[in-house]
Amino acid sequence: MSLEDLKAAHLKERQAAYGRLRGGFPIPMSGTVYWLVIAAMSQMFAPAQQLFYSFVASGAIFPMALLFAALFKNDFMKDKGVATSVLVPAFISMLLFWPMVVVAVAEGSADIALVILAIGLSIHWPVIGWSYGRTPIFCAHSIIRAVLVLVLYFLFPEQRFLFIPLAVAFVYAVTVLALILDSGRFAKAKAEGAE
């Protein structure tokens, strides 16, 4: 088997996992809920408190994704594809930005901490996209999210703690829809190939 054949087989297997798992949509679905909660907290708490509770609430993202996975019969935890081993390092790299958030809050820069949080929680998206053989969709999520966060940061300084979380939640919701629709093509192709 040539290197090109091996690459093609590897890509086909990654895209099959993408179709099988519907793009892993339960995880970004939980991200949508998380960011809506952060937006709601902006109406109840001062920025530093909002960020503290955001940190605490981030521990609920993965359990919520497991709940959505169970509800939608999408058991991404049991799926073992050829690129699964890249996922844990990708998530670890994403978590490494948390010390920056803590330092920013400790230094009285809650605004900067919010930007780090809003962009930092998307650092792993391009790698996840690669693991599914669908890098463009996942990169688009990260890039659009980063641009929106920066634009809102500068255009609406008084409303940052509401508008930025709402924008991130919106990007997540659109991404969930895009993943479900796009992954359906791969699921359909796999089903037709099995017939």
PDB file of C-alpha atoms in Angstrom:
ATOM      1  CA  MET A   1       0.000   0.000   0.000  1.00  0.00           C
ATOM      2  CA  SER A   2       1.416   3.390  -0.991  1.00  0.00           C
ATOM      3  CA  LEU A   3       1.577   6.409   1.292  1.00  0.00           C
ATOM      4  CA  GLU A   4      -1.181   8.079  -0.746  1.00  0.00           C
ATOM      5  CA  ASP A   5      -3.401   5.009  -0.366  1.00  0.00           C
ATOM      6  CA  LEU A   6      -2.743   4.989   3.362  1.00  0.00           C
ATOM      7  CA  LYS A   7      -3.608   8.705   3.653  1.00  0.00           C
ATOM      8  CA  ALA A   8      -6.812   8.189   1.664  1.00  0.00           C
ATOM      9  CA  ALA A   9      -7.824   5.201   3.827  1.00  0.00           C
ATOM     10  CA  HIS A  10      -7.080   7.183   6.985  1.00  0.00           C
ATOM     11  CA  LEU A  11      -9.145  10.155   5.778  1.00  0.00           C
ATOM     12  CA  LYS A  12     -12.018   7.862   4.824  1.00  0.00           C
ATOM     13  CA  GLU A  13     -12.021   6.301   8.308  1.00  0.00           C
ATOM     14  CA  ARG A  14     -11.930   9.728  10.013  1.00  0.00           C
ATOM     15  CA  GLN A  15     -14.823  10.950   7.883  1.00  0.00           C
ATOM     16  CA  ALA A  16     -16.742   7.744   8.612  1.00  0.00           C
ATOM     17  CA  ALA A  17     -16.400   8.546  12.334  1.00  0.00           C
ATOM     18  CA  TYR A  18     -17.604  12.083  11.580  1.00  0.00           C
ATOM     19  CA  GLY A  19     -20.727  10.670   9.921  1.00  0.00           C
ATOM     20  CA  ARG A  20     -21.252   8.001  12.563  1.00  0.00           C
ATOM     21  CA  LEU A  21     -20.999  10.527  15.411  1.00  0.00           C
ATOM     22  CA  ARG A  22     -22.809  13.312  13.523  1.00  0.00           C
ATOM     23  CA  GLY A  23     -19.783  15.560  13.987  1.00  0.00           C
ATOM     24  CA  GLY A  24     -19.803  15.058  17.746  1.00  0.00           C
ATOM     25  CA  PHE A  25     -22.603  17.626  18.006  1.00  0.00           C
ATOM     26  CA  PRO A  26     -23.493  16.885  21.678  1.00  0.00           C
ATOM     27  CA  ILE A  27     -20.261  18.568  22.781  1.00  0.00           C
ATOM     28  CA  PRO A  28     -20.819  21.903  20.994  1.00  0.00           C
ATOM     29  CA  MET A  29     -24.488  21.685  21.987  1.00  0.00           C
ATOM     30  CA  SER A  30     -23.354  21.739  25.619  1.00  0.00           C
ATOM     31  CA  GLY A  31     -21.077  24.674  24.712  1.00  0.00           C
ATOM     32  CA  THR A  32     -24.140  26.554  23.477  1.00  0.00           C
ATOM     33  CA  VAL A  33     -25.888  26.058  26.806  1.00  0.00           C
ATOM     34  CA  TYR A  34     -22.743  26.965  28.761  1.00  0.00           C
ATOM     35  CA  TRP A  35     -22.331  30.297  26.949  1.00  0.00           C
ATOM     36  CA  LEU A  36     -26.031  31.133  27.303  1.00  0.00           C
ATOM     37  CA  VAL A  37     -25.667  30.599  31.048  1.00  0.00           C
ATOM     38  CA  ILE A  38     -22.606  32.884  31.081  1.00  0.00           C
ATOM     39  CA  ALA A  39     -24.632  35.538  29.244  1.00  0.00           C
ATOM     40  CA  ALA A  40     -27.426  35.212  31.817  1.00  0.00           C
ATOM     41  CA  MET A  41     -24.886  35.523  34.640  1.00  0.00           C
ATOM     42  CA  SER A  42     -23.812  38.879  33.215  1.00  0.00           C
ATOM     43  CA  GLN A  43     -27.191  40.220  34.288  1.00  0.00           C
ATOM     44  CA  MET A  44     -26.815  38.901  37.842  1.00  0.00           C
ATOM     45  CA  PHE A  45     -23.157  39.281  38.807  1.00  0.00           C
ATOM     46  CA  ALA A  46     -20.260  41.692  38.584  1.00  0.00           C
ATOM     47  CA  PRO A  47     -17.698  40.722  35.889  1.00  0.00           C
ATOM     48  CA  ALA A  48     -15.195  39.096  38.272  1.00  0.00           C
ATOM     49  CA  GLN A  49     -17.962  37.029  39.888  1.00  0.00           C
ATOM     50  CA  GLN A  50     -19.341  36.101  36.468  1.00  0.00           C
ATOM     51  CA  LEU A  51     -15.905  34.811  35.451  1.00  0.00           C
ATOM     52  CA  PHE A  52     -15.499  32.898  38.702  1.00  0.00           C
ATOM     53  CA  TYR A  53     -18.853  31.174  38.180  1.00  0.00           C
ATOM     54  CA  SER A  54     -17.959  30.625  34.522  1.00  0.00           C
ATOM     55  CA  PHE A  55     -14.860  28.779  35.672  1.00  0.00           C
ATOM     56  CA  VAL A  56     -16.893  26.644  38.073  1.00  0.00           C
ATOM     57  CA  ALA A  57     -19.610  26.029  35.458  1.00  0.00           C
ATOM     58  CA  SER A  58     -17.047  24.910  32.870  1.00  0.00           C
ATOM     59  CA  GLY A  59     -16.860  21.653  34.815  1.00  0.00           C
ATOM     60  CA  ALA A  60     -20.430  20.959  33.673  1.00  0.00           C
ATOM     61  CA  ILE A  61     -19.665  21.155  29.928  1.00  0.00           C
ATOM     62  CA  PHE A  62     -18.498  17.560  29.546  1.00  0.00           C
ATOM     63  CA  PRO A  63     -21.181  15.954  31.767  1.00  0.00           C
ATOM     64  CA  MET A  64     -23.793  17.964  29.867  1.00  0.00           C
ATOM     65  CA  ALA A  65     -22.321  16.667  26.586  1.00  0.00           C
ATOM     66  CA  LEU A  66     -22.681  13.113  27.934  1.00  0.00           C
ATOM     67  CA  LEU A  67     -26.318  13.859  28.788  1.00  0.00           C
ATOM     68  CA  PHE A  68     -26.986  15.181  25.269  1.00  0.00           C
ATOM     69  CA  ALA A  69     -25.165  12.163  23.837  1.00  0.00           C
ATOM     70  CA  ALA A  70     -27.462   9.848  25.795  1.00  0.00           C
ATOM     71  CA  LEU A  71     -30.583  11.797  24.791  1.00  0.00           C
ATOM     72  CA  PHE A  72     -29.659  11.753  21.098  1.00  0.00           C
ATOM     73  CA  LYS A  73     -28.158   8.235  21.130  1.00  0.00           C
ATOM     74  CA  ASN A  74     -24.743   9.531  20.065  1.00  0.00           C
ATOM     75  CA  ASP A  75     -22.260   7.713  22.270  1.00  0.00           C
ATOM     76  CA  PHE A  76     -19.084   9.470  21.240  1.00  0.00           C
ATOM     77  CA  MET A  77     -17.250   8.064  24.272  1.00  0.00           C
ATOM     78  CA  LYS A  78     -17.431   4.491  23.025  1.00  0.00           C
ATOM     79  CA  ASP A  79     -16.346   5.286  19.475  1.00  0.00           C
ATOM     80  CA  LYS A  80     -12.771   4.274  18.717  1.00  0.00           C
ATOM     81  CA  GLY A  81     -11.584   5.680  15.411  1.00  0.00           C
ATOM     82  CA  VAL A  82      -8.101   5.907  13.955  1.00  0.00           C
ATOM     83  CA  ALA A  83      -7.636   9.497  15.170  1.00  0.00           C
ATOM     84  CA  THR A  84      -9.172   9.137  18.633  1.00  0.00           C
ATOM     85  CA  SER A  85      -5.778   9.277  20.343  1.00  0.00           C
ATOM     86  CA  VAL A  86      -5.323  12.927  19.311  1.00  0.00           C
ATOM     87  CA  LEU A  87      -8.378  14.088  21.261  1.00  0.00           C
ATOM     88  CA  VAL A  88      -6.979  14.027  24.811  1.00  0.00           C
ATOM     89  CA  PRO A  89      -3.882  16.107  23.907  1.00  0.00           C
ATOM     90  CA  ALA A  90      -6.146  18.551  22.044  1.00  0.00           C
ATOM     91  CA  PHE A  91      -8.353  19.018  25.098  1.00  0.00           C
ATOM     92  CA  ILE A  92      -5.336  19.350  27.392  1.00  0.00           C
ATOM     93  CA  SER A  93      -3.918  22.096  25.176  1.00  0.00           C
ATOM     94  CA  MET A  94      -7.242  23.909  25.396  1.00  0.00           C
ATOM     95  CA  LEU A  95      -7.253  23.760  29.199  1.00  0.00           C
ATOM     96  CA  LEU A  96      -3.790  25.325  29.432  1.00  0.00           C
ATOM     97  CA  PHE A  97      -5.252  28.795  28.877  1.00  0.00           C
ATOM     98  CA  TRP A  98      -7.050  28.732  32.253  1.00  0.00           C
ATOM     99  CA  PRO A  99      -4.004  30.105  34.155  1.00  0.00           C
ATOM    100  CA  MET A 100      -4.137  33.156  31.859  1.00  0.00           C
ATOM    101  CA  VAL A 101      -7.782  33.711  32.826  1.00  0.00           C
ATOM    102  CA  VAL A 102      -6.953  33.415  36.530  1.00  0.00           C
ATOM    103  CA  VAL A 103      -4.040  35.864  36.252  1.00  0.00           C
ATOM    104  CA  ALA A 104      -6.153  38.348  34.264  1.00  0.00           C
ATOM    105  CA  VAL A 105      -8.922  38.259  36.885  1.00  0.00           C
ATOM    106  CA  ALA A 106      -6.394  38.510  39.745  1.00  0.00           C
ATOM    107  CA  GLU A 107      -4.862  41.570  38.083  1.00  0.00           C
ATOM    108  CA  GLY A 108      -8.275  43.210  37.751  1.00  0.00           C
ATOM    109  CA  SER A 109      -8.584  42.642  33.986  1.00  0.00           C
ATOM    110  CA  ALA A 110     -11.914  40.838  33.860  1.00  0.00           C
ATOM    111  CA  ASP A 111     -12.483  42.148  30.310  1.00  0.00           C
ATOM    112  CA  ILE A 112      -9.267  40.522  29.090  1.00  0.00           C
ATOM    113  CA  ALA A 113     -10.117  37.350  31.018  1.00  0.00           C
ATOM    114  CA  LEU A 114     -13.432  37.155  29.159  1.00  0.00           C
ATOM    115  CA  VAL A 115     -11.655  37.450  25.797  1.00  0.00           C
ATOM    116  CA  ILE A 116      -9.169  34.732  26.790  1.00  0.00           C
ATOM    117  CA  LEU A 117     -12.048  32.495  27.890  1.00  0.00           C
ATOM    118  CA  ALA A 118     -14.150  33.139  24.784  1.00  0.00           C
ATOM    119  CA  ILE A 119     -11.291  32.434  22.379  1.00  0.00           C
ATOM    120  CA  GLY A 120      -9.359  29.944  24.532  1.00  0.00           C
ATOM    121  CA  LEU A 121     -12.183  27.429  24.714  1.00  0.00           C
ATOM    122  CA  SER A 122     -11.942  27.088  20.921  1.00  0.00           C
ATOM    123  CA  ILE A 123      -8.204  26.411  20.641  1.00  0.00           C
ATOM    124  CA  HIS A 124      -8.753  22.678  20.171  1.00  0.00           C
ATOM    125  CA  TRP A 125     -11.394  23.003  17.418  1.00  0.00           C
ATOM    126  CA  PRO A 126      -9.018  22.792  14.409  1.00  0.00           C
ATOM    127  CA  VAL A 127      -7.476  19.588  15.809  1.00  0.00           C
ATOM    128  CA  ILE A 128     -10.915  18.073  16.402  1.00  0.00           C
ATOM    129  CA  GLY A 129     -11.807  18.997  12.823  1.00  0.00           C
ATOM    130  CA  TRP A 130      -8.698  17.243  11.568  1.00  0.00           C
ATOM    131  CA  SER A 131      -9.599  14.131  13.592  1.00  0.00           C
ATOM    132  CA  TYR A 132     -12.901  14.009  11.682  1.00  0.00           C
ATOM    133  CA  GLY A 133     -11.364  14.851   8.309  1.00  0.00           C
ATOM    134  CA  ARG A 134     -13.463  18.046   8.261  1.00  0.00           C
ATOM    135  CA  THR A 135     -10.960  20.713   9.266  1.00  0.00           C
ATOM    136  CA  PRO A 136     -12.648  23.640   7.406  1.00  0.00           C
ATOM    137  CA  ILE A 137     -15.902  23.577   9.418  1.00  0.00           C
ATOM    138  CA  PHE A 138     -14.098  23.375  12.730  1.00  0.00           C
ATOM    139  CA  CYS A 139     -11.539  26.046  11.777  1.00  0.00           C
ATOM    140  CA  ALA A 140     -14.377  28.301  10.629  1.00  0.00           C
ATOM    141  CA  HIS A 141     -15.948  27.990  14.083  1.00  0.00           C
ATOM    142  CA  SER A 142     -12.721  29.091  15.785  1.00  0.00           C
ATOM    143  CA  ILE A 143     -11.937  31.907  13.367  1.00  0.00           C
ATOM    144  CA  ILE A 144     -15.455  33.363  13.288  1.00  0.00           C
ATOM    145  CA  ARG A 145     -15.633  33.132  17.058  1.00  0.00           C
ATOM    146  CA  ALA A 146     -12.285  34.914  17.541  1.00  0.00           C
ATOM    147  CA  VAL A 147     -13.198  37.686  15.089  1.00  0.00           C
ATOM    148  CA  LEU A 148     -16.626  38.207  16.667  1.00  0.00           C
ATOM    149  CA  VAL A 149     -15.152  38.348  20.158  1.00  0.00           C
ATOM    150  CA  LEU A 150     -12.596  40.972  19.113  1.00  0.00           C
ATOM    151  CA  VAL A 151     -15.151  43.067  17.232  1.00  0.00           C
ATOM    152  CA  LEU A 152     -17.635  43.004  20.115  1.00  0.00           C
ATOM    153  CA  TYR A 153     -14.877  43.748  22.610  1.00  0.00           C
ATOM    154  CA  PHE A 154     -14.023  47.016  20.852  1.00  0.00           C
ATOM    155  CA  LEU A 155     -17.479  48.048  19.620  1.00  0.00           C
ATOM    156  CA  PHE A 156     -19.494  47.457  22.786  1.00  0.00           C
ATOM    157  CA  PRO A 157     -17.260  48.056  25.814  1.00  0.00           C
ATOM    158  CA  GLU A 158     -20.221  48.542  28.148  1.00  0.00           C
ATOM    159  CA  GLN A 159     -21.962  45.340  27.026  1.00  0.00           C
ATOM    160  CA  ARG A 160     -18.974  42.976  26.638  1.00  0.00           C
ATOM    161  CA  PHE A 161     -20.044  40.595  29.362  1.00  0.00           C
ATOM    162  CA  LEU A 162     -23.431  40.068  27.716  1.00  0.00           C
ATOM    163  CA  PHE A 163     -22.691  40.386  23.993  1.00  0.00           C
ATOM    164  CA  ILE A 164     -19.553  38.234  23.870  1.00  0.00           C
ATOM    165  CA  PRO A 165     -21.174  35.201  25.569  1.00  0.00           C
ATOM    166  CA  LEU A 166     -24.290  35.601  23.398  1.00  0.00           C
ATOM    167  CA  ALA A 167     -22.153  35.739  20.245  1.00  0.00           C
ATOM    168  CA  VAL A 168     -20.180  32.640  21.256  1.00  0.00           C
ATOM    169  CA  ALA A 169     -23.442  30.798  22.028  1.00  0.00           C
ATOM    170  CA  PHE A 170     -24.760  31.820  18.596  1.00  0.00           C
ATOM    171  CA  VAL A 171     -21.606  30.550  16.847  1.00  0.00           C
ATOM    172  CA  TYR A 172     -21.962  27.273  18.744  1.00  0.00           C
ATOM    173  CA  ALA A 173     -25.630  26.911  17.784  1.00  0.00           C
ATOM    174  CA  VAL A 174     -24.906  27.561  14.100  1.00  0.00           C
ATOM    175  CA  THR A 175     -21.997  25.115  14.272  1.00  0.00           C
ATOM    176  CA  VAL A 176     -24.216  22.409  15.783  1.00  0.00           C
ATOM    177  CA  LEU A 177     -26.646  22.820  12.902  1.00  0.00           C
ATOM    178  CA  ALA A 178     -23.804  22.806  10.349  1.00  0.00           C
ATOM    179  CA  LEU A 179     -22.285  19.667  11.890  1.00  0.00           C
ATOM    180  CA  ILE A 180     -25.579  17.791  11.877  1.00  0.00           C
ATOM    181  CA  LEU A 181     -26.295  18.711   8.257  1.00  0.00           C
ATOM    182  CA  ASP A 182     -22.760  18.185   6.965  1.00  0.00           C
ATOM    183  CA  SER A 183     -22.127  14.926   8.824  1.00  0.00           C
ATOM    184  CA  GLY A 184     -25.425  13.609   7.495  1.00  0.00           C
ATOM    185  CA  ARG A 185     -23.852  13.461   4.033  1.00  0.00           C
ATOM    186  CA  PHE A 186     -21.110  11.158   5.316  1.00  0.00           C
ATOM    187  CA  ALA A 187     -23.567   9.035   7.295  1.00  0.00           C
ATOM    188  CA  LYS A 188     -25.752   8.704   4.191  1.00  0.00           C
ATOM    189  CA  ALA A 189     -22.769   7.793   1.982  1.00  0.00           C
ATOM    190  CA  LYS A 190     -21.695   5.143   4.489  1.00  0.00           C
ATOM    191  CA  ALA A 191     -25.236   3.693   4.643  1.00  0.00           C
ATOM    192  CA  GLU A 192     -25.515   3.616   0.854  1.00  0.00           C
ATOM    193  CA  GLY A 193     -22.133   1.922   0.627  1.00  0.00           C
ATOM    194  CA  ALA A 194     -23.315  -0.789   3.028  1.00  0.00           C
ATOM    195  CA  GLU A 195     -26.335  -1.634   0.881  1.00  0.00           C
TER     196      GLU A 195
END
